[in-house]
XYZ file of C-alpha atoms in Angstrom:
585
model
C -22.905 -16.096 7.820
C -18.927 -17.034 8.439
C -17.469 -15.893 11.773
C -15.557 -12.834 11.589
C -11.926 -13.919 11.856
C -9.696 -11.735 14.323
C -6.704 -14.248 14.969
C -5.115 -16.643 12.741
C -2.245 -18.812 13.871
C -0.487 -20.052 10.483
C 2.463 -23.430 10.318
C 4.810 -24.164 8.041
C 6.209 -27.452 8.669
C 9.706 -27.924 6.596
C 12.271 -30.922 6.773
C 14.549 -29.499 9.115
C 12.403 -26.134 10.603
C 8.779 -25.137 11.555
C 7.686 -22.057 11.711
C 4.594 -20.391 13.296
C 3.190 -16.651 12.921
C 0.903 -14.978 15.093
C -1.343 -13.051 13.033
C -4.269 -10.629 14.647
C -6.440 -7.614 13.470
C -5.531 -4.506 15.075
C -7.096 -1.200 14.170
C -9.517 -3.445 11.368
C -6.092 -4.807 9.713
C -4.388 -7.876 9.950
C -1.135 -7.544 11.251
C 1.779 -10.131 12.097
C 2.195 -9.977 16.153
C 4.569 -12.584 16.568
C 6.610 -15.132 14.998
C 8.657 -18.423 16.075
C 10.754 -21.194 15.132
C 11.789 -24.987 16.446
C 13.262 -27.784 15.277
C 11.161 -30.339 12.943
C 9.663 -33.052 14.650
C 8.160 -35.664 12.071
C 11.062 -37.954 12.136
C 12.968 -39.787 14.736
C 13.050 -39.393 17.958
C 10.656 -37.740 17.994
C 8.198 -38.618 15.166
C 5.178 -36.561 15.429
C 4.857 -33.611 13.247
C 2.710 -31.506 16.052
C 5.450 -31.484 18.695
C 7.656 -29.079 16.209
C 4.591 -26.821 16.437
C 3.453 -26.858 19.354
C 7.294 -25.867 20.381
C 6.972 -22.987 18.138
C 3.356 -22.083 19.591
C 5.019 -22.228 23.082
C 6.995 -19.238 22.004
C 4.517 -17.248 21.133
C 2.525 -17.577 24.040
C 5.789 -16.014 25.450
C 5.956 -13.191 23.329
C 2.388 -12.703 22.900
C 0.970 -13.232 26.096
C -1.862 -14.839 24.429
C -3.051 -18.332 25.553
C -2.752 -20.898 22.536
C -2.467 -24.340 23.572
C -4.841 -25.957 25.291
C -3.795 -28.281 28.598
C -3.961 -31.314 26.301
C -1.157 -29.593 23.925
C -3.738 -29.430 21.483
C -4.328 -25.725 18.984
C -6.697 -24.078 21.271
C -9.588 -21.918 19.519
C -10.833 -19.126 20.636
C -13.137 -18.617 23.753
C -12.556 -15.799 25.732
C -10.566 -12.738 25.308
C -6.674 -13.042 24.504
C -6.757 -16.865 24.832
C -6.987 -19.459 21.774
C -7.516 -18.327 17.909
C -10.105 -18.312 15.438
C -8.351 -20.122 12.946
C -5.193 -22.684 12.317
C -3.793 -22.470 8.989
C -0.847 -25.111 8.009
C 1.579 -26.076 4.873
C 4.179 -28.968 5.201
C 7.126 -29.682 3.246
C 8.689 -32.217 5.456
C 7.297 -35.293 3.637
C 9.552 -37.212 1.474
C 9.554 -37.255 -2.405
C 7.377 -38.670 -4.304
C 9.451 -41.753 -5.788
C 8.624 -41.303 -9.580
C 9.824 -43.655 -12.492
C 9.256 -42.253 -16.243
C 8.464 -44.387 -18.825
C 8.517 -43.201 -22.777
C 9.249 -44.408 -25.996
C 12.102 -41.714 -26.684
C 14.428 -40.164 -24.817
C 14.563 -37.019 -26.747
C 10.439 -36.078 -27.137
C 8.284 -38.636 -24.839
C 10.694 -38.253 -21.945
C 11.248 -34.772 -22.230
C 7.763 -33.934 -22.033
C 7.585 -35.958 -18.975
C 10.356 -34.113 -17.335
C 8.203 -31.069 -17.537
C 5.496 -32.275 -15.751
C 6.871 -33.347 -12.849
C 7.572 -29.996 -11.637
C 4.840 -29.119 -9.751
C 5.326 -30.901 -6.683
C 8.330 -32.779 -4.246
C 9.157 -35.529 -6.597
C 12.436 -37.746 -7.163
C 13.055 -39.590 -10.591
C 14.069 -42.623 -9.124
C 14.516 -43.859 -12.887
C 14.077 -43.073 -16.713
C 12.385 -45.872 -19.272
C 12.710 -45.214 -22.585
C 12.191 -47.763 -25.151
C 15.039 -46.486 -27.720
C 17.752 -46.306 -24.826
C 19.891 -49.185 -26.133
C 22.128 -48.227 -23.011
C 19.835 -49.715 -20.710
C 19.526 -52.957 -22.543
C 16.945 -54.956 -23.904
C 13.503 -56.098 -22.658
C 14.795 -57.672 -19.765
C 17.427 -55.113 -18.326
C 14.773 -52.738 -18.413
C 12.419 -54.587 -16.107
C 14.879 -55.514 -13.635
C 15.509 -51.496 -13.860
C 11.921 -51.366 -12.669
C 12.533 -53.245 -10.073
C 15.240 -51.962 -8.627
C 13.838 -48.593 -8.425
C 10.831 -49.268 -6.367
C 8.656 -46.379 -7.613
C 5.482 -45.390 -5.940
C 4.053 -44.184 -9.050
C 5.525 -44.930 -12.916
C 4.540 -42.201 -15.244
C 4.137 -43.799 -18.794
C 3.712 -41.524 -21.965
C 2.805 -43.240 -25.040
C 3.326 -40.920 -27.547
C 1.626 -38.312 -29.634
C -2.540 -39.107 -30.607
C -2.938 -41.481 -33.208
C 0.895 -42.173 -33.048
C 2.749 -45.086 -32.896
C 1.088 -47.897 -31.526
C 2.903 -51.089 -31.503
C 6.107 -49.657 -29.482
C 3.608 -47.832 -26.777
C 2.117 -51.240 -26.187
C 5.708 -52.758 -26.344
C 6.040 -50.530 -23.466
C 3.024 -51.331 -21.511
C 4.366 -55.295 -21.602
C 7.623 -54.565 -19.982
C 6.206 -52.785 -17.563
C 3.646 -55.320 -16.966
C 6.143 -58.081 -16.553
C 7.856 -55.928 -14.122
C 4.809 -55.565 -12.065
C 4.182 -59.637 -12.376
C 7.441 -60.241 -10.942
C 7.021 -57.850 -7.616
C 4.893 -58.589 -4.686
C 1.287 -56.987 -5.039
C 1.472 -54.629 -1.593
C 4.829 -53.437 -3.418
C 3.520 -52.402 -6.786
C 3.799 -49.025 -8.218
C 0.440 -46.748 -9.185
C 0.529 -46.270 -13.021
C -0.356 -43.508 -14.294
C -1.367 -43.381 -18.335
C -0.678 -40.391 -20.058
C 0.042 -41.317 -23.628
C -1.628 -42.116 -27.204
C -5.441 -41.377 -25.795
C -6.806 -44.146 -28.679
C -4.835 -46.808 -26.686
C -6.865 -46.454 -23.238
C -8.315 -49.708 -23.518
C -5.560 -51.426 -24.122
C -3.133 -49.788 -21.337
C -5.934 -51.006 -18.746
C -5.922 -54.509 -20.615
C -2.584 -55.261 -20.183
C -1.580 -53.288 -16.707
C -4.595 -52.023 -15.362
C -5.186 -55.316 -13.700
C -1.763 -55.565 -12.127
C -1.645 -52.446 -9.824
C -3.571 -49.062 -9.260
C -4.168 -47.664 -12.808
C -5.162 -44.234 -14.101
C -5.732 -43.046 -17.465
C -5.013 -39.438 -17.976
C -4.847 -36.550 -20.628
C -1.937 -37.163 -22.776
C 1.050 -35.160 -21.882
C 1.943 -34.862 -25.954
C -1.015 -34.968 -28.186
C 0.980 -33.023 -31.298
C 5.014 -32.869 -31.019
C 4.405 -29.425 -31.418
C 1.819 -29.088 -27.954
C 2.376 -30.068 -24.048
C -0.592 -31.168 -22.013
C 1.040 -30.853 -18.582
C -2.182 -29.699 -16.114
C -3.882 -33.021 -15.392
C -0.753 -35.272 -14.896
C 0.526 -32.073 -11.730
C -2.869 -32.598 -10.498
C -3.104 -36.295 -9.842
C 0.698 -36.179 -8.882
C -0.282 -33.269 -6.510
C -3.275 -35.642 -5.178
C -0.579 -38.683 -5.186
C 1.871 -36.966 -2.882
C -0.655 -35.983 -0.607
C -2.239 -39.488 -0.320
C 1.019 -41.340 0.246
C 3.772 -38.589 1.414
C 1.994 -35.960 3.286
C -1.009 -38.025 4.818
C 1.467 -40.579 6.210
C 3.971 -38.298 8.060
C 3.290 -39.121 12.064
C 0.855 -36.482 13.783
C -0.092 -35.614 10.483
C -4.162 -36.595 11.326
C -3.930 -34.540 14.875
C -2.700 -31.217 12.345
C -5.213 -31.833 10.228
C -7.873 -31.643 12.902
C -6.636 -28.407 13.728
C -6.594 -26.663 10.214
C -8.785 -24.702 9.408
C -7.576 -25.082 5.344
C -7.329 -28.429 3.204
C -3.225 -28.955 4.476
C -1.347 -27.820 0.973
C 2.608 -28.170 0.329
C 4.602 -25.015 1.655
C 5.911 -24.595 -2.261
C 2.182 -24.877 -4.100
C 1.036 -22.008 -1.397
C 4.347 -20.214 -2.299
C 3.931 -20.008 -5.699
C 0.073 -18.740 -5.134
C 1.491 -16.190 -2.734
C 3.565 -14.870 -6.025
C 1.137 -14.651 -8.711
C -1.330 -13.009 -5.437
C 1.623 -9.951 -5.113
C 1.999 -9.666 -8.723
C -1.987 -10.015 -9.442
C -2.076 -7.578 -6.916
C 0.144 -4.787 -8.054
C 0.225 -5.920 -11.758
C 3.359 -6.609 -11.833
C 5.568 -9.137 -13.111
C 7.215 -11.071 -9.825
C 9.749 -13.974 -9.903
C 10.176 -15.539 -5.898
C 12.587 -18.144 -5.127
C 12.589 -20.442 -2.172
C 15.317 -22.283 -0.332
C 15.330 -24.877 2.239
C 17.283 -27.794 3.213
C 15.840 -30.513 1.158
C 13.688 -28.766 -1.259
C 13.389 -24.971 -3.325
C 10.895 -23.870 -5.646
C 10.679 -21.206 -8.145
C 7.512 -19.361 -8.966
C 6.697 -16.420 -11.504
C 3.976 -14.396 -12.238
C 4.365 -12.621 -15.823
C 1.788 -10.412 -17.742
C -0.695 -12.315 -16.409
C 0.512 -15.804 -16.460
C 1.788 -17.890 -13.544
C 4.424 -20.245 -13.343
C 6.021 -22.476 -10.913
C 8.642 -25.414 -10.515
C 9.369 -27.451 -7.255
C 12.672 -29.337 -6.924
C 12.895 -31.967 -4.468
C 16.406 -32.375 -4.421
C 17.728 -28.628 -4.780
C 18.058 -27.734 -0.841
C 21.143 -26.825 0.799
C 21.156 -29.270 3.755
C 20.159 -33.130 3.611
C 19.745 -32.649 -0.461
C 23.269 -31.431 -0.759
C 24.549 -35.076 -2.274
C 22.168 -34.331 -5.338
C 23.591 -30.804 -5.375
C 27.125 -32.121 -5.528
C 26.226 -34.688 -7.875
C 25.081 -31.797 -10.764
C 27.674 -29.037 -9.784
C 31.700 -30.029 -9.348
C 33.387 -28.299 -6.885
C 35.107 -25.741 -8.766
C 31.480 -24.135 -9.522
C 31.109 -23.370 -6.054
C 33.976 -22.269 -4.978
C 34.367 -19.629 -7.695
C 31.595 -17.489 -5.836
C 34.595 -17.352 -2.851
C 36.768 -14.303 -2.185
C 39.556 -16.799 -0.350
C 40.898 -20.240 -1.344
C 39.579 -23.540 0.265
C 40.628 -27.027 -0.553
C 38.106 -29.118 -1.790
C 38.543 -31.399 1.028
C 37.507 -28.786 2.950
C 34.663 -27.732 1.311
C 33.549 -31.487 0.759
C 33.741 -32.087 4.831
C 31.547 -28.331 5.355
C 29.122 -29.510 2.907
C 29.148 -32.894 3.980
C 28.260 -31.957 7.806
C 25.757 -29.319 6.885
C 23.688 -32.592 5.374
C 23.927 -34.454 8.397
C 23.078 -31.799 10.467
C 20.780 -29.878 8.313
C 19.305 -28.019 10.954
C 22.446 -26.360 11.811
C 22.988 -22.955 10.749
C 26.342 -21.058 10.209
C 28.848 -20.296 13.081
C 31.369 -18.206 11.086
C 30.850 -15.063 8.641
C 33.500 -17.857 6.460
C 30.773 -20.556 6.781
C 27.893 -18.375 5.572
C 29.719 -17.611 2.372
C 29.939 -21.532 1.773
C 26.710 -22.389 2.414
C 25.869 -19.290 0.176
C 27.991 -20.487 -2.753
C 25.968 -23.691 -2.699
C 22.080 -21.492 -2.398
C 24.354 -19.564 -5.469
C 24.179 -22.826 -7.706
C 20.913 -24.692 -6.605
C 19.328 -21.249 -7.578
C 21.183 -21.537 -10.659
C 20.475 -25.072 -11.905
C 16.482 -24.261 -10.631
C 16.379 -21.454 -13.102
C 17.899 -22.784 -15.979
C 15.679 -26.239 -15.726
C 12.230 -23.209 -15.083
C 13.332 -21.424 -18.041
C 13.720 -24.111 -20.316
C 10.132 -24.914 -19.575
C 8.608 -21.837 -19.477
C 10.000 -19.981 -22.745
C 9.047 -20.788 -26.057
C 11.669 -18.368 -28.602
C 14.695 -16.153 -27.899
C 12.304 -13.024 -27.394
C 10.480 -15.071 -24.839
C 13.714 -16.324 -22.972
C 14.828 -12.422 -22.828
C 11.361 -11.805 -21.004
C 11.941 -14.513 -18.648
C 15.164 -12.303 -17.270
C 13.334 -8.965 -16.718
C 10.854 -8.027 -13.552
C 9.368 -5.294 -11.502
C 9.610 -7.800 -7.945
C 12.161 -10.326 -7.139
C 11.614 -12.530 -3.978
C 13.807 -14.057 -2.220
C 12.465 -16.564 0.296
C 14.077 -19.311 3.114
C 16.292 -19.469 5.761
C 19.812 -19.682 3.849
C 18.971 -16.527 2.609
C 17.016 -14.625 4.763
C 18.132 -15.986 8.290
C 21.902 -14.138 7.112
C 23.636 -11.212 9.972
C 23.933 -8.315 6.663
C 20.476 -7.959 4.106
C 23.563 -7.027 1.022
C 25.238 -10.793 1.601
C 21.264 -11.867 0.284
C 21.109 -9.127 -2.062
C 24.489 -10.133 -4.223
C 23.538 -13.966 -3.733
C 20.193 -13.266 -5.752
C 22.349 -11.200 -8.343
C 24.828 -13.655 -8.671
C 21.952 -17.114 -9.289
C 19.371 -15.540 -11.044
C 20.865 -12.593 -13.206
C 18.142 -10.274 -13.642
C 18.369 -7.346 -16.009
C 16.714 -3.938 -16.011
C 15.133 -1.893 -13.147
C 13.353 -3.640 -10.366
C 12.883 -4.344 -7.037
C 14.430 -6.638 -4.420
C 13.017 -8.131 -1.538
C 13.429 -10.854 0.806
C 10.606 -12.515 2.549
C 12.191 -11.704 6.241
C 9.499 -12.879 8.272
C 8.960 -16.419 6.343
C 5.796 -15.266 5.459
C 5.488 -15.187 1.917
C 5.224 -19.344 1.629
C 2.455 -19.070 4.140
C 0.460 -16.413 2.161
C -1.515 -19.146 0.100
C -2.339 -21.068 2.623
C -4.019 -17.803 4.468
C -5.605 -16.761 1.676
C -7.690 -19.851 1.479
C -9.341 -19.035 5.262
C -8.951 -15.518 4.895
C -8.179 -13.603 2.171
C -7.712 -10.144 3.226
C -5.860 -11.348 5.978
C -3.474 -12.599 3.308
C -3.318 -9.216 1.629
C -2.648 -6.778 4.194
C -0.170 -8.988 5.890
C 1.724 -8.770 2.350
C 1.206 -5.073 2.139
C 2.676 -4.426 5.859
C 4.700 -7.012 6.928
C 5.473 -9.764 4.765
C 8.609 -8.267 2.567
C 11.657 -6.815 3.723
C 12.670 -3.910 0.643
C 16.324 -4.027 0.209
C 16.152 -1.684 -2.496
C 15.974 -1.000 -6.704
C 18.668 -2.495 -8.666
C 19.822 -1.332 -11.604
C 20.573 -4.347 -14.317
C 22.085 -3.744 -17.518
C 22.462 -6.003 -20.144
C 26.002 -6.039 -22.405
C 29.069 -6.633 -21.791
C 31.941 -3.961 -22.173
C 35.926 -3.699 -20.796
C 36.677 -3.521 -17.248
C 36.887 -0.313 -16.227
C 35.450 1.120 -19.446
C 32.104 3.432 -18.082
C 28.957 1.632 -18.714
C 26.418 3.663 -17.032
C 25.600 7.400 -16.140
C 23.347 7.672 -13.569
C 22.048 11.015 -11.955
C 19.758 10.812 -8.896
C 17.349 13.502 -7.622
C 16.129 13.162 -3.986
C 13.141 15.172 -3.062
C 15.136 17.830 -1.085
C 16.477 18.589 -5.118
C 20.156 17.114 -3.794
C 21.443 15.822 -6.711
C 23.724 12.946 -7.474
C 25.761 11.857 -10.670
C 28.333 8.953 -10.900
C 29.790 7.036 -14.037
C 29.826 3.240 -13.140
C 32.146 1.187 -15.211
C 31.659 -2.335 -16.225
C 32.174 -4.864 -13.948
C 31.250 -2.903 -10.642
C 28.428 -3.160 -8.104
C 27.526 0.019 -6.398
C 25.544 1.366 -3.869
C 23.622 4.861 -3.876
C 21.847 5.929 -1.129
C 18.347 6.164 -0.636
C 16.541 5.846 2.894
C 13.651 2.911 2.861
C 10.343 4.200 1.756
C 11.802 7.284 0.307
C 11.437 7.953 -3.482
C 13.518 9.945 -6.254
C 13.770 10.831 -9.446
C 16.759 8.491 -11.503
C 18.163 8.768 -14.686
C 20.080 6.253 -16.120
C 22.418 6.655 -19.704
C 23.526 3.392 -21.031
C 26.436 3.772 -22.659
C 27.408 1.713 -26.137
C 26.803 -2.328 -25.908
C 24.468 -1.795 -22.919
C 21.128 -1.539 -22.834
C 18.155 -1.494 -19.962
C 15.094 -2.656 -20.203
C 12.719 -4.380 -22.777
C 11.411 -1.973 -25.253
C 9.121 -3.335 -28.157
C 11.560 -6.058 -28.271
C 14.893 -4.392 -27.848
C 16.473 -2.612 -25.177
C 16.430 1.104 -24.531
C 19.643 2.998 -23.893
C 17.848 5.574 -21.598
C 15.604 5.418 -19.314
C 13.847 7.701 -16.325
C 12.166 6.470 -13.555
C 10.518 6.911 -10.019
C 12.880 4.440 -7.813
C 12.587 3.964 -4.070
C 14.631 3.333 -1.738
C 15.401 0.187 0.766
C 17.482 -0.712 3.531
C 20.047 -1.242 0.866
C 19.284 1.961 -1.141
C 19.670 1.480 -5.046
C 22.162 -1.227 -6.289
C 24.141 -0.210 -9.598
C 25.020 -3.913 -11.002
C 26.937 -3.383 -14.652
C 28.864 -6.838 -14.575
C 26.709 -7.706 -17.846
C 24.843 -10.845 -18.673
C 25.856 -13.422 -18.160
C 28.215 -12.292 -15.221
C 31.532 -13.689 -16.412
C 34.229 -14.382 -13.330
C 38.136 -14.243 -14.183
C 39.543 -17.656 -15.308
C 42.200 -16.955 -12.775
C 41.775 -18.187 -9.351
C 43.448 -15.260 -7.642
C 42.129 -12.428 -9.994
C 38.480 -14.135 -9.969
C 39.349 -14.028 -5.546
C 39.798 -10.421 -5.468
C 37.589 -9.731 -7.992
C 34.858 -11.184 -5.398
C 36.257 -9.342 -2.555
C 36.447 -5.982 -4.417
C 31.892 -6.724 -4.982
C 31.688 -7.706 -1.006
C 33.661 -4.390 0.233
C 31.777 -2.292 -2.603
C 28.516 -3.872 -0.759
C 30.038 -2.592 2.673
C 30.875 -6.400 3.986
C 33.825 -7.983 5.073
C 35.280 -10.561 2.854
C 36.642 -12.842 5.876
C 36.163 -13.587 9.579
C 38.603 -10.721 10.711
């Protein structure tokens, strides 16, 4: 019979911060005690992943007054009363990519189809094959492309089942000859996951040459994507040669308790848990400095995407390379050069651990989490959704998370609030949240030691509520009303206001208290997904948050003036509606 668990001490080991919670039953329910951070340690000087945490454990001894490390700096487990835990739970992040090349034989379907399913884990396209890209060159441009790209793994997809043959083996040559000409303790794993009837002959001409691996094919029919088994064996590949060869990785995983996962895979089963949970439908996002991930859970199905590049600290080069600088500073309610915003950006990715000094620096570094969010959403959409009526269901929720330091770790909850309006443009009537305690990425991970440790720490502590929002869709003239609302609070106070379009508002409602809204959309708006349209009126039970209930009618898309100084004060006029300052004064 397992051990009854009491305490659980839980790590999450990122690129530039580790966290550790304190987690004990009190009263027969797990609650968080205590919670601490420190700086990563898995690269120079330091370079041993367990010195971050046991910093962080140090802390918590502090707050806690619980014994946790052992004289030899080592997890201690439990023994005697208040001293040690019964369980170590820990998720990293802090490994580099995977180095990934993708190999197809079109740009447009093979390659495409490869794109999708590298999603699932910290992976960097280090290059793209294709053999109609007469850009590249012929035979022999393409294998010194190989070359030069070092992969640890090439992902080739050989087209559709019983497709075309000749070209796919075409392929498999140059990619051979590529291999030939690099030393042996150099060469790339290869995985296979193309035309299944050419098997034999992939392993004929490149099994030989380097670690080979036929898989399910990624396209069997144009029409069909066979993405599961390739994320698995890239899951297992980034473990084997990212994860597993961080320093002090073998001492952590001597102490866990769990099979050590990546922070964003637990994430993303922390998601579809809340949403399993409370059947509802639940989109969480999740920023750090090198990496984000996106997860959903929606009538049942799950979802998630993992960018390896889309942080807003040492991955802010990739950032810059996707987004010119004019995107981001059109989310600013004051002018900056971009010579200035170049030299902020550029010193927040040399010093990613380094968090904002100045209420002017926060909205900087927010205009960047604005866009990664942004480019993470479009690339998870255009994977996930099928048809228009699907991509309008990929815009409406009951839960949106908001996870990460950049926007958690911020001085005022409504700076988070309008940065999660602003990237992912949700429409309807939902809630917002924001995973306060960094808890949410560490849920997972829990679960799979304890799983009812996992779920009351979600119910009790795991989400700050900032609120319900109100979302239309439609766009109308400024100033023109778009909504009635009329609010009625238990005490039968009641509360009416037109909004116009283009406005963000605030109604009050006290955290955990509930009342009755009604909501009148007026012409070209419309609220929430209704047997395929969208209802002009609608009555609900909202509650309340330590925002109360945010009234967002700039339409979707949000459109920003085209001129700089209207588009400036048009920014400033949402911050003071939101009760914050629009400037260091």
């Amino acid at each position: 019979m397992k051990p009854e668990t009491h305490t659980i001490l839980a790590a999450d080991c990122g690129s530039a911060t580790t966290q550790v919670v304190l987690i004990e039953k009190q009263n027969n329910i797990y609650r968080l005690v205590a919670e601490a951070k420190a700086l990563s340690s898995h690269g120079p000087p330091r370079n041993d992943i367990t010195r971050g945490v046991t910093e962080a454990i140090e802390e918590i001894e502090s707050l806690s007054g619980r014994r946790l490390l052992a004289k030899t700096g080592e997890a201690l487990f439990s023994t005697i009363e208040n001293e040690g835990v019964d369980v170590f739970v820990a998720l990293v992040s802090a490994a580099q990519p995977l180095r990934v090349l993708l190999a197809g034989l079109t740009t447009d379907v093979g390659l495409s189809a490869a794109r999708k399913a590298i999603t699932s884990t910290y992976l960097s396209v280090v290059e793209e094959i294709a053999l109609d890209d007469a850009q590249l060159g012929g035979e022999a441009e393409k294998i010194a492309a190989i070359q030069r790209a070092q992969p640890d793994v090439i992902l080739l997809v050989g087209g559709t089942d019983g497709g075309a043959e000749a070209s796919a083996l075409t392929l498999a040559q140059i990619i051979g000859s590529a291999l030939e000409n690099t030393p042996a303790n150099a060469r790339p794993r290869i995985l296979y996951a193309g035309n299944t009837e050419l098997r034999t002959e992939m392993a004929e001409i490149i099994g030989g040459l380097s670690d080979f691996k036929s898989l399910n094919n990624i396209l069997p029919t144009v029409q069909q994507n066979a993405l599961d088994d390739v994320q698995t064996e890239l899951d297992r590949l980034y473990q084997q040669l990212k994860l597993s060869q961080l320093p002090g990785f073998d001492t952590l995983t001597k102490w866990a308790a769990n099979q050590i996962s990546t922070t964003s895979k637990s994430f993303a089963q922390s998601i579809h848990y809340l949403g399993q949970s409370y059947n509802i439908n639940v989109l969480g996002v999740d920023i750090g400095s090198a990496s984000a991930a996106i997860a959903a859970r929606r009538e049942g199905f799950k979802r998630s995407l993992t960018r390896a590049d889309a942080g807003v600290g040492s991955s802010l080069p990739a950032l810059l390379a996707q987004v010119e600088t004019e995107t981001l500073t059109r989310w600013l309610p004051f002018e900056i050069s971009e010579e200035a915003l170049r030299d902020f950006l550029h010193n927040k990715e040399l010093f990613p651990q380094s968090v904002p000094t100045t209420y002017r620096e926060i909205l900087l570094e927010l205009s960047a989490v604005r866009e990664a969010l942004r480019l993470m959403l479009t690339q998870a959409k255009s994977i996930w959704q099928a048809n228009e009526t699907r991509r309008r269901k990929w815009s409406t929720w009951d839960l949106i998370v908001g996870s990460g330091q950049p926007l958690t770790q911020l001085p005022y909850p409504a700076l988070s609030a309008l940065a999660l309006l602003d990237a992912l443009e949700p429409a309807g009537i939902f809630s917002l949240a924001l995973d306060a305690s960094g808890l949410v990425g560490m849920l997972g991970g829990i679960a799979s030691v304890e799983p009812l440790a996992a779920a009351q720490v979600a119910g009790y502590d795991a989400l700050l509520n900032l609120g319900t929002v109100i979302a239309p869709l439609g766009i109308g003239r400024p100033g023109k009303t778009a909504l009635k609302v009329k609010m009625t609070y238990r005490d039968k106070r009641e509360l009416e206001m037109e909004i116009p379009f283009g406005a963000i508002e605030i109604i009050p409602l006290d955290a955990n208290e509930k009342a009755d809204l009604e909501v009148h959309a007026t012409r070209n708006f419309g609220l929430h997904p209704d047997g395929g349209s969208f209802s002009r009126k609608m009555t609900a039970v909202v509650e309340g948050g330590v925002l109360g209930v945010i009234v967002d009618t700039r339409g979707r898309p949000i459109v920003l003036p085209s001129k700089d100084n209207e588009r400036r004060q048009q920014i400033q006029d949402w911050l003071l509606k939101l009760g914050l300052r629009t400037n260091d004064e």
